[in-house]
Every structure is written in structure tokens, then in C-alpha cells.
Phi, psi and omega in degrees: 000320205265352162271332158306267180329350200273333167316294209318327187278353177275302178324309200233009145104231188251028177271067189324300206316309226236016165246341142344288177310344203245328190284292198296357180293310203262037178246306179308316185280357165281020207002081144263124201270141201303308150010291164277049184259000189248347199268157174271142207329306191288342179259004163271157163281170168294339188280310190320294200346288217287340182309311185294335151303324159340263201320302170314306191318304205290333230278332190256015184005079175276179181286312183236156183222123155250157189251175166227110196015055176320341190257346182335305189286331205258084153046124151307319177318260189352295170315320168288307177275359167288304181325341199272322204301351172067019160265142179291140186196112152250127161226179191248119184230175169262330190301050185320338164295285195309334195294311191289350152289322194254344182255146173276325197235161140206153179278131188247127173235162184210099167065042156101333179278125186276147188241312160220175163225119169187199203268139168333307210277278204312359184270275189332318212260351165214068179289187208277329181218204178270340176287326190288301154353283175309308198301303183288339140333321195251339190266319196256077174315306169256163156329302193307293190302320168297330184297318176301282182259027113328301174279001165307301191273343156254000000 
């Protein structure tokens, strides 16, 4: 709890009630159970650990977040509802399924160079070039998965 609260208690002063409220708003939506708000880092899983760096990120409702390959430990659930939160998160993954899951725009860079930007369905259906080509080609192994997340994104 008190890793979670510490944005929120810089924010709101001396207004427990109402960083109390910003902690379970964002434990619920990382589905953390109210249960871990007393343990301590070391008595969580790794997978918790990371809801709760999450949660603190998030505890402060910025305008923008960037995460850095936030996800290894955290659920599709999870993932789905932090997408839901209506904060802008750019994040940086290696993961082109997930970049392309999770993102309305994404950036494909190579060695620092952008190579393409668009929407998820237009990354899949031109890409720009022979590296984006590959990229995706090598990220989606079979057909069946690529087709699967085509019809995802239209």
C-alpha cells in the first residue's frame, strides 16, 4: 500500500481518504486483491511486484506514461485493462505481437531509424519495407497466428 500511495500522498496532502481511494482504484485495475495492501515486496510474487510498479506509475494519473517493456510478468487480463485506462502509454517493447496488440499507432525503428509508423491493421496488411516485412514474418511463425491477429485489429 504505501508503495502505491507514495505519488498519490505527494498530491493530496494530508487527504488520506482520497489517496486510500487512488490506491484500491489502481490495485483493482492491475487485479491486485485488496489482501496484499499490508505485504511487503519480498512476501509478493514477481508477477505482484510488477502490478504494483504499475499501479504507482499509474497512482498519479499523468497525462503521458512511458513504460519500458513493462509486461514480461503481467497477464493478458492486466494488460487489457490498463489499455482501458484512458492514459496515453507509449511503450517500448521488442515484442511486435504485443507492440501490435496493444498499440493504435506504432513505431517500428531499426538501429535508431524509423522505418515505419501506422496503425497496427496497416503495419500488418503494407508494410513499409523489407525489414518491417521480416520483422513481422518472424514475429507471427505461423499463418493461422497472423490471420488471428489481423482480424484482431479490424
Amino acid at each position: 500500500e504505501e508503495n502505491i500511495a507514495y505519488v498519490p500522498n505527494l498530491l493530496n496532502g494530508k487527504d488520506k481518504e482520497k489517496t486510500e481511494a487512488a490506491v484500491r482504484k489502481w490495485m483493482k485495475i492491475v487485479s491486485l486483491d485488496d489482501h496484499l495492501r499490508t505485504r511487503y515486496p519480498d512476501e509478493l510474487s514477481g508477477g505482484q511486484q510488477q502490478r504494483v510498479g504499475i499501479a504507482r506509475a499509474l497512482a498519479s494519473s499523468p497525462d503521458i506514461l512511458l513504460m519500458d517493456e513493462p509486461f514480461g510478468a503481467v497477464d493478458s487480463i492486466t494488460r487489457s485493462q490498463l489499455h482501458q485506462t484512458g492514459i496515453t502509454v507509449v511503450f517500448i517493447t521488442h515484442d511486435l505481437r504485443e507492440a501490435l496488440y496493444l498499440g493504435t499507432r506504432v513505431l517500428i525503428l531499426d538501429q535508431g531509424e524509423i522505418r515505419q509508423l501506422g496503425t497496427p491493421r496497416n503495419i500488418l496488411s503494407h508494410p513499409a519495407d523489407d525489414f518491417v516485412h521480416s520483422l513481422i514474418a518472424n514475429s507471427f511463425h505461423d499463418l493461422n497466428a497472423l490471420k488471428n491477429e489481423r482480424s484482431v485489429q479490424q
